mmCIF file of N, CA and C in Angstrom:
data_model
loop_
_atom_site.group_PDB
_atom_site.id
_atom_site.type_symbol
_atom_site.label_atom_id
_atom_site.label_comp_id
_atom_site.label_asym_id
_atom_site.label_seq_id
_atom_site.Cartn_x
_atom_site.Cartn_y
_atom_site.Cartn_z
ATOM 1 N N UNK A 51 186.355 55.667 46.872
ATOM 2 C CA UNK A 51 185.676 56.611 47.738
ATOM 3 C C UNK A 51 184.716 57.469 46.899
ATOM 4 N N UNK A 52 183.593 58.050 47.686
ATOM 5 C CA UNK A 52 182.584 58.725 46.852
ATOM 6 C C UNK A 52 182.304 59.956 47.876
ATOM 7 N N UNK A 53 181.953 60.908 46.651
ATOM 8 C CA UNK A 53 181.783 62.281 47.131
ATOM 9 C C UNK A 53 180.242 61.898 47.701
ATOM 10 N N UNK A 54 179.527 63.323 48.308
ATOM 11 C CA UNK A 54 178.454 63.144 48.781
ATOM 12 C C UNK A 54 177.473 62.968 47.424
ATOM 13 N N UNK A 55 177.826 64.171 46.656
ATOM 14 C CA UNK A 55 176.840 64.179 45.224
ATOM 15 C C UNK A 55 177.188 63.076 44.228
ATOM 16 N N UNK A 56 177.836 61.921 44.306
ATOM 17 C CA UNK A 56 178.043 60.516 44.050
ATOM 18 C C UNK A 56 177.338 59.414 44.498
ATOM 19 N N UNK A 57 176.946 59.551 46.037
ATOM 20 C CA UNK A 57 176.797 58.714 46.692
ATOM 21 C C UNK A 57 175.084 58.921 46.322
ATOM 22 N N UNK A 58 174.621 60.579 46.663
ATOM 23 C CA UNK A 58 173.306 61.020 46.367
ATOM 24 C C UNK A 58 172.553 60.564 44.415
ATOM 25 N N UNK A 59 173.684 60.152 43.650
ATOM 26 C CA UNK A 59 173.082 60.169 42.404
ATOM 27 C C UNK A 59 172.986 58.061 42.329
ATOM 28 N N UNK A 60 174.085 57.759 43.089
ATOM 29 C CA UNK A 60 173.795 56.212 43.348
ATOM 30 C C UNK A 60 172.474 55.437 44.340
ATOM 31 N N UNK A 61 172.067 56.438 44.813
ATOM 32 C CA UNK A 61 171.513 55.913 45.679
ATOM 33 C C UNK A 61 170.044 56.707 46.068
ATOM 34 N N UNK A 62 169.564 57.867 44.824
ATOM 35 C CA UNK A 62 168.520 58.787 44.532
ATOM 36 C C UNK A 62 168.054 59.322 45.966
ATOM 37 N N UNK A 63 169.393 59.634 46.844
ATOM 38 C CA UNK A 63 168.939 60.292 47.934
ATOM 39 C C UNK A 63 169.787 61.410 47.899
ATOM 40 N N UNK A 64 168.894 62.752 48.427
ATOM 41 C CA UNK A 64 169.543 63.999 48.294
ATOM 42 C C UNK A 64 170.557 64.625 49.144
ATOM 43 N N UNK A 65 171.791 65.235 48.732
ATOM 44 C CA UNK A 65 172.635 65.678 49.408
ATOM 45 C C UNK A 65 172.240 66.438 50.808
ATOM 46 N N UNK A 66 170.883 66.907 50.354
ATOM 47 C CA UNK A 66 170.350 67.550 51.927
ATOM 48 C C UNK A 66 170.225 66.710 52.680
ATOM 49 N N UNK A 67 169.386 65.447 51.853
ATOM 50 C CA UNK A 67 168.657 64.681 53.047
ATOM 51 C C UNK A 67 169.902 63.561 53.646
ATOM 52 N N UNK A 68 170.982 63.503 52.954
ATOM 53 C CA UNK A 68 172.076 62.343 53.414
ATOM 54 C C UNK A 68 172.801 63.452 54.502
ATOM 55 N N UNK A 69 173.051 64.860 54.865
ATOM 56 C CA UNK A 69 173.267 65.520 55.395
ATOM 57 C C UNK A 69 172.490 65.759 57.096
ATOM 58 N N UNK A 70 171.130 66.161 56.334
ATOM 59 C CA UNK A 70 170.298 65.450 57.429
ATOM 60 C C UNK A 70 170.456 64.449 58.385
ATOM 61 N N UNK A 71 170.355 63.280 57.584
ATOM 62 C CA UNK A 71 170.325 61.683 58.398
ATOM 63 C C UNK A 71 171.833 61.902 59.271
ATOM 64 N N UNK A 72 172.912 62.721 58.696
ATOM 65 C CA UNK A 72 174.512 62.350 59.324
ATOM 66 C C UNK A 72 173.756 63.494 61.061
ATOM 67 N N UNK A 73 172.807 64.744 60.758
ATOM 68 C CA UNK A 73 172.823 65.247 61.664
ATOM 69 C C UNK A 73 171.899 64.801 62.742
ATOM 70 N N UNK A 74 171.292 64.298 62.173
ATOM 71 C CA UNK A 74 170.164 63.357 63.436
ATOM 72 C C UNK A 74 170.901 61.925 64.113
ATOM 73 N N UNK A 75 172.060 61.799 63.656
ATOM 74 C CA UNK A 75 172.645 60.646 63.751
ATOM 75 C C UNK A 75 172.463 59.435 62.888
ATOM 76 N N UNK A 76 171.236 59.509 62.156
ATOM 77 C CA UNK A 76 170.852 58.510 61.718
ATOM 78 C C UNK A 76 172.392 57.555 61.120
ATOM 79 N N UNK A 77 172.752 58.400 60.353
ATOM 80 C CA UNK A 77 174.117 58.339 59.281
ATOM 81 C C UNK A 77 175.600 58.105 60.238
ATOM 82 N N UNK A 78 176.832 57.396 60.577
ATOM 83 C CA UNK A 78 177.782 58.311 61.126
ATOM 84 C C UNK A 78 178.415 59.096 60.403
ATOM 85 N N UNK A 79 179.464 59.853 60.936
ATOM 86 C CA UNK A 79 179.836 61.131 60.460
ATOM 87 C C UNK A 79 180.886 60.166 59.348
ATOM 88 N N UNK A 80 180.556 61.033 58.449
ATOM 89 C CA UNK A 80 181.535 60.122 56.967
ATOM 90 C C UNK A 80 183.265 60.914 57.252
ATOM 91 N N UNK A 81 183.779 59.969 56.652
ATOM 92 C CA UNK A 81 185.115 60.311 56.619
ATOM 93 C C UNK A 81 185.313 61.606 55.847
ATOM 94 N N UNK A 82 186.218 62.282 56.048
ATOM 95 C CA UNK A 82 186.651 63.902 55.514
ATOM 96 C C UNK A 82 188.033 63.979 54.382
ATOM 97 N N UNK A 83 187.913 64.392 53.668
ATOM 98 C CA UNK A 83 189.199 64.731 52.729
ATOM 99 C C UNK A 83 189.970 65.177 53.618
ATOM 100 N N UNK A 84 191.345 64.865 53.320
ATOM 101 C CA UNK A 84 192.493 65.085 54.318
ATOM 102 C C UNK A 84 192.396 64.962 55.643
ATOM 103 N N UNK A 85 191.433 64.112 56.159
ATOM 104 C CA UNK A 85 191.053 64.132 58.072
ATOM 105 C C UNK A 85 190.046 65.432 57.999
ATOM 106 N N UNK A 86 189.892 66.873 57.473
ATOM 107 C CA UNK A 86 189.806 68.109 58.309
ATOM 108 C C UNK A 86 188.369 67.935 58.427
ATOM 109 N N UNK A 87 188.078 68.256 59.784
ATOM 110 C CA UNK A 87 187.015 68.213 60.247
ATOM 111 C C UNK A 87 185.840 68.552 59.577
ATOM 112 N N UNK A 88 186.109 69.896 58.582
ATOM 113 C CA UNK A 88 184.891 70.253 57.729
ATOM 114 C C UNK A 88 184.670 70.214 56.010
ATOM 115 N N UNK A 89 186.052 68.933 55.868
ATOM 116 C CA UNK A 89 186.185 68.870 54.825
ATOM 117 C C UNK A 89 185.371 67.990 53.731
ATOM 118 N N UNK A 90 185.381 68.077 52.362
ATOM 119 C CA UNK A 90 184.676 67.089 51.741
ATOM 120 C C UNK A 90 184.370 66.019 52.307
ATOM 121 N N UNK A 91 183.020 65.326 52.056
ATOM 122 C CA UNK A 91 183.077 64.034 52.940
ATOM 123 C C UNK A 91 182.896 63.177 51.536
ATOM 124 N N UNK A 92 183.508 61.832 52.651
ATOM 125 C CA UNK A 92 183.795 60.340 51.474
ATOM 126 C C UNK A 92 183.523 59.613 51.983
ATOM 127 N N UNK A 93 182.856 58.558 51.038
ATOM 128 C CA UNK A 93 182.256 57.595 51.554
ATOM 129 C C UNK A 93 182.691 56.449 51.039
ATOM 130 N N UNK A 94 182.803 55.116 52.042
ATOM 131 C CA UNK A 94 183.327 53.721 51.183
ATOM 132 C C UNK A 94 182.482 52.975 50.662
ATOM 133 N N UNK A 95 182.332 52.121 50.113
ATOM 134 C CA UNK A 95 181.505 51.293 49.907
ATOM 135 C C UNK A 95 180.739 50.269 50.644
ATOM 136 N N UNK A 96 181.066 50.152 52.228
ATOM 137 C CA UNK A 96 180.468 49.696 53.687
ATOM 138 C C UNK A 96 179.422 51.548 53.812
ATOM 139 N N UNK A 97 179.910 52.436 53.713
ATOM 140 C CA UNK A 97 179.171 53.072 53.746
ATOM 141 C C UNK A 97 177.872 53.505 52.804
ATOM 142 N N UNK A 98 178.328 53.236 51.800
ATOM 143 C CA UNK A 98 177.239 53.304 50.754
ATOM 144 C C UNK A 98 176.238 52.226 50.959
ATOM 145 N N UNK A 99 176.654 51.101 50.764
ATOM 146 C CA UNK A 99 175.592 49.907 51.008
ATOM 147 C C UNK A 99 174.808 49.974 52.892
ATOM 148 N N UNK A 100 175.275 50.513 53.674
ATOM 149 C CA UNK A 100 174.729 51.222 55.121
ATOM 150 C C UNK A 100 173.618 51.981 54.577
ATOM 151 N N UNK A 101 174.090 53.161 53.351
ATOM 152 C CA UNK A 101 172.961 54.180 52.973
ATOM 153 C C UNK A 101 171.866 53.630 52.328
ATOM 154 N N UNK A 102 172.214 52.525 51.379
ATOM 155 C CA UNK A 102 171.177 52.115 50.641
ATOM 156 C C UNK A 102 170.235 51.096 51.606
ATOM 157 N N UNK A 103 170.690 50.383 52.520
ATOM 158 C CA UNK A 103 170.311 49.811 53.795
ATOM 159 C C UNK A 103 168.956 50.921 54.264
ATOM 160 N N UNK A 104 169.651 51.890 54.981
ATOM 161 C CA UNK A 104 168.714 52.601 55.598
ATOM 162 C C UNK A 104 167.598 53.398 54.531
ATOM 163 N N UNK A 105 168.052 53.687 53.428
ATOM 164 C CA UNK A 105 167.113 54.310 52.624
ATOM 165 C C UNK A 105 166.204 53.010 52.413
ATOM 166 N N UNK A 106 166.532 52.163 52.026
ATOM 167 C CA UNK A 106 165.166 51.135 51.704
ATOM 168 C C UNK A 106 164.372 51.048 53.268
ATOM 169 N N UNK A 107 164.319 50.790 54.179
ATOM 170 C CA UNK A 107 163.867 50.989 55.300
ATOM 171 C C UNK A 107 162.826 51.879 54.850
ATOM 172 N N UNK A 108 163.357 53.309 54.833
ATOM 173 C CA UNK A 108 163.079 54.440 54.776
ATOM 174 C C UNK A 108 161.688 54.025 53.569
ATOM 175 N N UNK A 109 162.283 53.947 52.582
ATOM 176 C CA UNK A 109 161.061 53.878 51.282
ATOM 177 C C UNK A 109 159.584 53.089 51.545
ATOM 178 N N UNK A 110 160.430 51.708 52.447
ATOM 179 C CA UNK A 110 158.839 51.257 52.911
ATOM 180 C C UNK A 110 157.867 51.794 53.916
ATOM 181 N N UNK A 111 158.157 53.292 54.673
ATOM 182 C CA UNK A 111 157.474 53.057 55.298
ATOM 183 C C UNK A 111 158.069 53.375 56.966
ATOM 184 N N UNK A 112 159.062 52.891 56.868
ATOM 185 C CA UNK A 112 159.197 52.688 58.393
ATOM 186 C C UNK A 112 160.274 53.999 58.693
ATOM 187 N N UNK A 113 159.595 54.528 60.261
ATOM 188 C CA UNK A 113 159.623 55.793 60.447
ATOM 189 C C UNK A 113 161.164 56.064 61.178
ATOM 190 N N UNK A 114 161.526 57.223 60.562
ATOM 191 C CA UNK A 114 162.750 57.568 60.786
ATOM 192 C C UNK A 114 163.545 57.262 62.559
ATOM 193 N N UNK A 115 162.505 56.978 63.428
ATOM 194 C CA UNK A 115 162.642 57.099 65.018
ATOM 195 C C UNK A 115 162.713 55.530 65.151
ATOM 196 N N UNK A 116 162.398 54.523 64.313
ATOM 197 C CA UNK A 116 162.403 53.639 63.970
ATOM 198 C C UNK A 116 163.987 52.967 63.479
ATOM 199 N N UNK A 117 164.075 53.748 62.779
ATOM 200 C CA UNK A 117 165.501 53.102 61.932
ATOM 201 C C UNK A 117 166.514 53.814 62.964
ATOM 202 N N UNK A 118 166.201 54.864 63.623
ATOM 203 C CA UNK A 118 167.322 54.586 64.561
ATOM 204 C C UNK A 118 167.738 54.435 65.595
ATOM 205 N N UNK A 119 166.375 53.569 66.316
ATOM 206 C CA UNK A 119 166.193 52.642 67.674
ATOM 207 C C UNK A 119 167.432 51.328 66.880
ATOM 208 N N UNK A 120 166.744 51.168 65.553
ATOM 209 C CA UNK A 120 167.617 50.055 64.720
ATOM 210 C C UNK A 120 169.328 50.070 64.863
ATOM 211 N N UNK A 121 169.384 51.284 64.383
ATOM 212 C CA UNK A 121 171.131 51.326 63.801
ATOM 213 C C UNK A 121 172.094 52.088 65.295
ATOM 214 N N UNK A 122 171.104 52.065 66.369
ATOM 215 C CA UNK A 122 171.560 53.383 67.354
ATOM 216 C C UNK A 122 172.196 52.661 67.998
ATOM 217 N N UNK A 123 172.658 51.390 68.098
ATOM 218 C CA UNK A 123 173.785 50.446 68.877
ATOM 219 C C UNK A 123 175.181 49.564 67.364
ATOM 220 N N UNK A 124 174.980 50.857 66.610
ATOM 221 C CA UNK A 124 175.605 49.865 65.472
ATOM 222 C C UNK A 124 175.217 48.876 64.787
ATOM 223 N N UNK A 125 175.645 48.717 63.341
ATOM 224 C CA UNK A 125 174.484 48.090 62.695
ATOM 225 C C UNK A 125 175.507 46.641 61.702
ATOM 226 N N UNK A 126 176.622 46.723 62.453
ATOM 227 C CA UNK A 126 177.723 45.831 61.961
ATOM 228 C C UNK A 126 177.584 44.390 62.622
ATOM 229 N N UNK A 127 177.256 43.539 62.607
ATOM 230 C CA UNK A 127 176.929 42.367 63.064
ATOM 231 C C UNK A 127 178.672 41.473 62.738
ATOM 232 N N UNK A 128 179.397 40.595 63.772
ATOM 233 C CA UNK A 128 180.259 39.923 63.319
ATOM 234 C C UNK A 128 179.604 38.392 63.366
ATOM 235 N N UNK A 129 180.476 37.310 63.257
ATOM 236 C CA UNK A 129 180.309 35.871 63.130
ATOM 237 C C UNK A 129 180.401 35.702 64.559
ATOM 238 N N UNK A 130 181.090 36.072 65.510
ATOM 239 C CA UNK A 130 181.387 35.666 66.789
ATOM 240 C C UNK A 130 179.824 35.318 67.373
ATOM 241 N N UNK A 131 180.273 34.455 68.198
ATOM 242 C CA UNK A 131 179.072 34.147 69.277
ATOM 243 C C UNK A 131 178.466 34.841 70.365
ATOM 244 N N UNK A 132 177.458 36.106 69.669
ATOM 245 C CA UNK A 132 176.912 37.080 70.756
ATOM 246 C C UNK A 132 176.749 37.189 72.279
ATOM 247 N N UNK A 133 177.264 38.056 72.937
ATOM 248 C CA UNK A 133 176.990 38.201 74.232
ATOM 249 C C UNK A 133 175.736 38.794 74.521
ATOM 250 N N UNK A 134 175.623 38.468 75.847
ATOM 251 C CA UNK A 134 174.132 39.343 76.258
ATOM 252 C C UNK A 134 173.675 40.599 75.908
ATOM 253 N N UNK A 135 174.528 41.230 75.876
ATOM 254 C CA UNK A 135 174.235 42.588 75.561
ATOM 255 C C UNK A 135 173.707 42.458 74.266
ATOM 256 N N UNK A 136 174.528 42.119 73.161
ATOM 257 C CA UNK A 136 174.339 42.467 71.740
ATOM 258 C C UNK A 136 173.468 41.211 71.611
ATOM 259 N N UNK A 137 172.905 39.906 72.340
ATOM 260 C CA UNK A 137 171.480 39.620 72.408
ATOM 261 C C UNK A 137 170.204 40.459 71.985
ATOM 262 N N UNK A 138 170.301 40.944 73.295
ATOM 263 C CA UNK A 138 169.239 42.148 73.684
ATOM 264 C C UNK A 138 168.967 43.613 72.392
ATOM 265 N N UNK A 139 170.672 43.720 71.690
ATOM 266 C CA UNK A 139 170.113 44.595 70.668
ATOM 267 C C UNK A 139 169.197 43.770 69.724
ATOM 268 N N UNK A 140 170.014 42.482 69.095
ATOM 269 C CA UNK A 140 169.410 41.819 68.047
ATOM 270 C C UNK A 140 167.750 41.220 68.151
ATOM 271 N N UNK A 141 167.525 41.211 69.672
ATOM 272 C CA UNK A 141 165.785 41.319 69.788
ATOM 273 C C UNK A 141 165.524 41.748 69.731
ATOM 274 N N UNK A 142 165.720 43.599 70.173
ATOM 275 C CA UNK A 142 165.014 44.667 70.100
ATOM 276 C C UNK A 142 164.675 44.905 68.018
ATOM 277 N N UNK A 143 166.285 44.749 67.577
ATOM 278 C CA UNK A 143 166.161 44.940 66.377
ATOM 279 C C UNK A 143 165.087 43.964 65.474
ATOM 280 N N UNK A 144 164.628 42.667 65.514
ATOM 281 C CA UNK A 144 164.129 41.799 65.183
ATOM 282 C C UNK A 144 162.362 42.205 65.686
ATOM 283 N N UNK A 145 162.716 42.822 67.017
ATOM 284 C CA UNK A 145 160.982 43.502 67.275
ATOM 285 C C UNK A 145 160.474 44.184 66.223
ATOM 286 N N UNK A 146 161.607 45.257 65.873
ATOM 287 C CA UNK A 146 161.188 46.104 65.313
ATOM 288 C C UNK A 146 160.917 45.774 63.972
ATOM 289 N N UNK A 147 161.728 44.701 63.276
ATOM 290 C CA UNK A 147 161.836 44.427 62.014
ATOM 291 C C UNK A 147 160.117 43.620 61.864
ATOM 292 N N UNK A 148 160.213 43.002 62.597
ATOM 293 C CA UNK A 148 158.624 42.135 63.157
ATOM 294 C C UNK A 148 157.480 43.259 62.791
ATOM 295 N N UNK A 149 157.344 44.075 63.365
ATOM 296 C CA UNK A 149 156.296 45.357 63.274
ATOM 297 C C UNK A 149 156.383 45.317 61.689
ATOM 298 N N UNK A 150 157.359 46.415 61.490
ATOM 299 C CA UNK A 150 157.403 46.159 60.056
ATOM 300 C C UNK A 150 157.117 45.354 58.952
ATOM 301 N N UNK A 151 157.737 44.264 59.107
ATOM 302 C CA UNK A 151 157.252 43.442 58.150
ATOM 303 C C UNK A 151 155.279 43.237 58.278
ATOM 304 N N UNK A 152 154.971 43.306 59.525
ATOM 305 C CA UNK A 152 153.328 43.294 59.449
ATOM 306 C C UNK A 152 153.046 44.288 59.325
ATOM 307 N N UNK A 153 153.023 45.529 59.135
ATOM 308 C CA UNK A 153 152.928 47.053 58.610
ATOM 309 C C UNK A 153 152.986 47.013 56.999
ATOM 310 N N UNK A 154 154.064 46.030 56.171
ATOM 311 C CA UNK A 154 153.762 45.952 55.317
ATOM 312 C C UNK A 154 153.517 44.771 54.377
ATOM 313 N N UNK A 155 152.822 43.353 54.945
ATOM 314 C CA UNK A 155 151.952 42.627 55.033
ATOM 315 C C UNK A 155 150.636 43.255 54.727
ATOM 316 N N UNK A 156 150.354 44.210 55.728
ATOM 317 C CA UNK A 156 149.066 44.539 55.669
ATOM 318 C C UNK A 156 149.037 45.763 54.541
ATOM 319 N N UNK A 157 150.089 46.706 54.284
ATOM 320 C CA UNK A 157 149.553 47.483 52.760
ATOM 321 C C UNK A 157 149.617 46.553 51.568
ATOM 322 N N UNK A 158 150.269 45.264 51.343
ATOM 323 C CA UNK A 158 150.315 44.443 50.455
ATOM 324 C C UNK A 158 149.227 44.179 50.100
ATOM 325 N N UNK A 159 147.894 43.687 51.281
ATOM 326 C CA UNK A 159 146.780 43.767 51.276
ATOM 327 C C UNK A 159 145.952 44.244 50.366
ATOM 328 N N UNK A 160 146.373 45.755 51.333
ATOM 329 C CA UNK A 160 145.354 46.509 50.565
ATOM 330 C C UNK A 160 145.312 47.130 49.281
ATOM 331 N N UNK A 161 147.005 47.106 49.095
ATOM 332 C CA UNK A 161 147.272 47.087 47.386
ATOM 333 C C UNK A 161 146.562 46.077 46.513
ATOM 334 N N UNK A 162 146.347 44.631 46.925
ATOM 335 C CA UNK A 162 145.978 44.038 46.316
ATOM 336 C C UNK A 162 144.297 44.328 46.574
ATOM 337 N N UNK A 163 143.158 44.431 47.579
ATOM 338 C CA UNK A 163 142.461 45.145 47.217
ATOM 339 C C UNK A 163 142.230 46.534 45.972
ATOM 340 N N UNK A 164 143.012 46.885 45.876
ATOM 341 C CA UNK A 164 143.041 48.366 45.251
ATOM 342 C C UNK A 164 143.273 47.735 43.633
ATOM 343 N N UNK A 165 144.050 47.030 43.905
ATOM 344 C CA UNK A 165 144.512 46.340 42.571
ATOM 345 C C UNK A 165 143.250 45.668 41.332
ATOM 346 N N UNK A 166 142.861 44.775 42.692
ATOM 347 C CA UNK A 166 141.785 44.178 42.169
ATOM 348 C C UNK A 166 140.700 44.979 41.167
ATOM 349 N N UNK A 167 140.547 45.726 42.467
ATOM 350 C CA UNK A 167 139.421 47.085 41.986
ATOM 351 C C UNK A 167 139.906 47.831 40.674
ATOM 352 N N UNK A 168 141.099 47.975 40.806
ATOM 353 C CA UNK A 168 141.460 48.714 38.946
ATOM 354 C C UNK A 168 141.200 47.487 37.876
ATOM 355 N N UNK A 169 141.504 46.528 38.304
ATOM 356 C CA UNK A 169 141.282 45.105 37.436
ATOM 357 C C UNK A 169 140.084 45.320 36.796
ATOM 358 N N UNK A 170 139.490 45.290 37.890
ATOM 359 C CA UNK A 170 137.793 44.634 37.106
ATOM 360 C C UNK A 170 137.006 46.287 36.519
ATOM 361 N N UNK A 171 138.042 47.450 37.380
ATOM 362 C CA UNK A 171 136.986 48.818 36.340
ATOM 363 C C UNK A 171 137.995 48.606 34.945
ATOM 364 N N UNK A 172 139.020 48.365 34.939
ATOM 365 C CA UNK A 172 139.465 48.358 33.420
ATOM 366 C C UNK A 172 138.851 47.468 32.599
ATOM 367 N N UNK A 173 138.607 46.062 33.146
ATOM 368 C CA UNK A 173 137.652 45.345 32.471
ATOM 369 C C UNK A 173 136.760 45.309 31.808
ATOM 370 N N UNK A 174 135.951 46.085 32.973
ATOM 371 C CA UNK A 174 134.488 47.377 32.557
ATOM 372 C C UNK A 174 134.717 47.867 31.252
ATOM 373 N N UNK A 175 135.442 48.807 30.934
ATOM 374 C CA UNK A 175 135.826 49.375 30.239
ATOM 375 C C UNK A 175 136.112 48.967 28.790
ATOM 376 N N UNK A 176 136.812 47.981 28.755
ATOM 377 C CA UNK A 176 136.920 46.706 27.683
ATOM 378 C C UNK A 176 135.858 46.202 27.155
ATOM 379 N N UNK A 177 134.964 45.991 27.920
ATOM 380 C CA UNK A 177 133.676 45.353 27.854
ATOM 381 C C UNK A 177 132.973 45.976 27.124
ATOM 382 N N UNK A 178 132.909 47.392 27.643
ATOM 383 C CA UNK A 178 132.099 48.534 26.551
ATOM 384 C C UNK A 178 132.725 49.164 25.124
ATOM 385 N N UNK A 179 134.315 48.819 24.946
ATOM 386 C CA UNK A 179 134.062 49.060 23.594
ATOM 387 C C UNK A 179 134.262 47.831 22.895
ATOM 388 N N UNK A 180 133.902 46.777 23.239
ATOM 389 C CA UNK A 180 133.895 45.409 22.519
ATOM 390 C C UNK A 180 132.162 45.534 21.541
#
Protein backbone atom coordinates (compact mmCIF):
# COMPACT_ATOMS: atom_id res chain seq x y z
CA UNK A 1 0.00 0.00 0.00
CA UNK A 2 1.12 3.61 -0.71
CA UNK A 3 0.67 6.80 1.03
CA UNK A 4 -0.58 9.72 -1.08
CA UNK A 5 3.07 11.45 -1.02
CA UNK A 6 4.36 7.89 -2.40
CA UNK A 7 2.07 7.48 -4.92
CA UNK A 8 2.67 11.52 -5.88
CA UNK A 9 6.69 10.91 -6.00
CA UNK A 10 5.98 7.53 -8.26
CA UNK A 11 4.01 8.91 -10.48
CA UNK A 12 5.31 13.01 -10.58
CA UNK A 13 1.78 13.95 -9.79
CA UNK A 14 1.04 16.31 -6.94
CA UNK A 15 -0.61 15.52 -3.74
CA UNK A 16 -2.94 18.51 -4.55
CA UNK A 17 -3.59 17.56 -7.87
CA UNK A 18 -4.23 13.54 -6.98
CA UNK A 19 -6.60 15.16 -4.30
CA UNK A 20 -8.20 17.17 -6.83
CA UNK A 21 -8.86 14.38 -9.47
CA UNK A 22 -10.39 12.10 -6.11
CA UNK A 23 -12.71 15.46 -5.78
CA UNK A 24 -13.94 15.89 -9.25
CA UNK A 25 -14.37 12.23 -9.29
CA UNK A 26 -11.95 11.78 -11.71
CA UNK A 27 -9.97 9.39 -9.07
CA UNK A 28 -12.29 6.97 -6.69
CA UNK A 29 -12.14 7.67 -3.21
CA UNK A 30 -8.84 5.67 -2.11
CA UNK A 31 -8.99 3.40 0.69
CA UNK A 32 -8.40 5.00 4.37
CA UNK A 33 -6.06 3.82 7.21
CA UNK A 34 -8.10 1.92 9.60
CA UNK A 35 -11.54 2.30 7.34
CA UNK A 36 -11.92 6.09 9.04
CA UNK A 37 -13.47 8.10 6.78
CA UNK A 38 -10.86 10.96 6.97
CA UNK A 39 -8.05 8.97 7.44
CA UNK A 40 -4.66 8.57 5.63
CA UNK A 41 -5.38 7.41 2.24
CA UNK A 42 -3.73 4.14 0.53
CA UNK A 43 -3.38 3.14 -2.43
CA UNK A 44 -2.85 -0.46 -4.17
CA UNK A 45 -1.15 -1.08 -6.92
CA UNK A 46 -4.61 -1.45 -9.32
CA UNK A 47 -4.77 1.92 -8.03
CA UNK A 48 -1.57 3.30 -8.83
CA UNK A 49 -1.33 1.89 -12.33
CA UNK A 50 -5.38 3.57 -12.72
CA UNK A 51 -3.25 6.88 -11.71
CA UNK A 52 -0.54 6.47 -14.02
CA UNK A 53 -3.36 5.44 -16.68
CA UNK A 54 -5.14 8.64 -16.26
CA UNK A 55 -2.13 10.89 -15.83
CA UNK A 56 -0.70 9.81 -19.23
CA UNK A 57 -4.07 10.68 -20.83
CA UNK A 58 -3.72 13.75 -19.02
CA UNK A 59 0.05 14.58 -20.33
CA UNK A 60 -1.05 14.18 -23.95
CA UNK A 61 -3.36 16.50 -24.12
CA UNK A 62 -6.62 15.17 -23.58
CA UNK A 63 -8.96 17.25 -21.52
CA UNK A 64 -9.86 16.48 -18.11
CA UNK A 65 -13.99 16.34 -19.15
CA UNK A 66 -12.64 13.90 -21.47
CA UNK A 67 -11.01 11.36 -19.25
CA UNK A 68 -13.97 11.33 -17.34
CA UNK A 69 -16.73 10.74 -19.94
CA UNK A 70 -13.80 7.78 -20.16
CA UNK A 71 -13.47 6.33 -16.61
CA UNK A 72 -17.20 7.68 -15.48
CA UNK A 73 -18.77 4.06 -16.04
CA UNK A 74 -15.61 2.31 -14.58
CA UNK A 75 -12.57 1.65 -16.15
CA UNK A 76 -12.10 -2.22 -15.18
CA UNK A 77 -12.81 -4.22 -18.23
CA UNK A 78 -13.31 -8.25 -17.47
CA UNK A 79 -12.81 -11.30 -20.10
CA UNK A 80 -16.55 -12.06 -20.02
CA UNK A 81 -18.57 -11.56 -23.10
CA UNK A 82 -19.98 -7.89 -22.95
CA UNK A 83 -23.51 -7.00 -22.69
CA UNK A 84 -25.22 -4.17 -24.32
CA UNK A 85 -24.80 -1.86 -21.98
CA UNK A 86 -21.03 -2.14 -21.40
CA UNK A 87 -21.08 -2.31 -25.48
CA UNK A 88 -22.24 1.11 -25.63
CA UNK A 89 -19.57 2.24 -22.90
CA UNK A 90 -16.67 0.57 -24.85
CA UNK A 91 -17.86 2.68 -28.10
CA UNK A 92 -18.33 5.69 -26.48
CA UNK A 93 -14.83 5.01 -24.89
CA UNK A 94 -13.12 4.00 -28.28
CA UNK A 95 -14.90 7.44 -29.77
CA UNK A 96 -13.20 9.17 -27.58
CA UNK A 97 -9.89 7.39 -27.72
CA UNK A 98 -10.40 7.88 -31.76
CA UNK A 99 -10.46 11.83 -31.33
CA UNK A 100 -7.50 11.58 -29.50
CA UNK A 101 -5.38 9.61 -31.12
CA UNK A 102 -6.12 12.17 -34.28
CA UNK A 103 -5.54 15.20 -31.94
CA UNK A 104 -2.31 13.72 -31.56
CA UNK A 105 -1.52 12.46 -35.05
CA UNK A 106 -1.91 15.83 -35.98
CA UNK A 107 0.66 17.59 -33.22
CA UNK A 108 3.08 14.76 -34.33
CA UNK A 109 2.80 16.65 -37.49
CA UNK A 110 3.48 19.62 -36.59
CA UNK A 111 6.31 18.66 -34.32
CA UNK A 112 7.79 17.23 -37.13
CA UNK A 113 7.28 20.44 -39.10
CA UNK A 114 8.89 22.38 -36.22
CA UNK A 115 11.50 19.80 -36.09
CA UNK A 116 12.44 20.02 -39.46
CA UNK A 117 12.71 23.75 -39.22
CA UNK A 118 15.30 23.50 -36.17
CA UNK A 119 17.11 20.89 -38.48
CA UNK A 120 17.94 22.87 -41.28
CA UNK A 121 18.47 26.49 -38.97
CA UNK A 122 21.06 24.39 -37.02
CA UNK A 123 22.48 23.34 -40.20
CA UNK A 124 22.66 26.97 -41.17
CA UNK A 125 24.61 27.49 -38.50
CA UNK A 126 27.20 24.69 -39.09
CA UNK A 127 27.58 25.87 -42.38
CA UNK A 128 28.82 29.24 -41.22
CA UNK A 129 31.43 28.23 -38.98
CA UNK A 130 32.81 25.60 -41.36
Amino acid sequence: MYSISEVSKLTGITAYTLRYYEKIGLLPNPKRLDGKQYGIRRYDDQDLRFIKFIHGLKQTGMKLKDIATFVEEGCYVTREEPNIEVKVIFRKRIEILNTHIEKLEQQLRELEIVKSSAQDKRNFYYSLLK
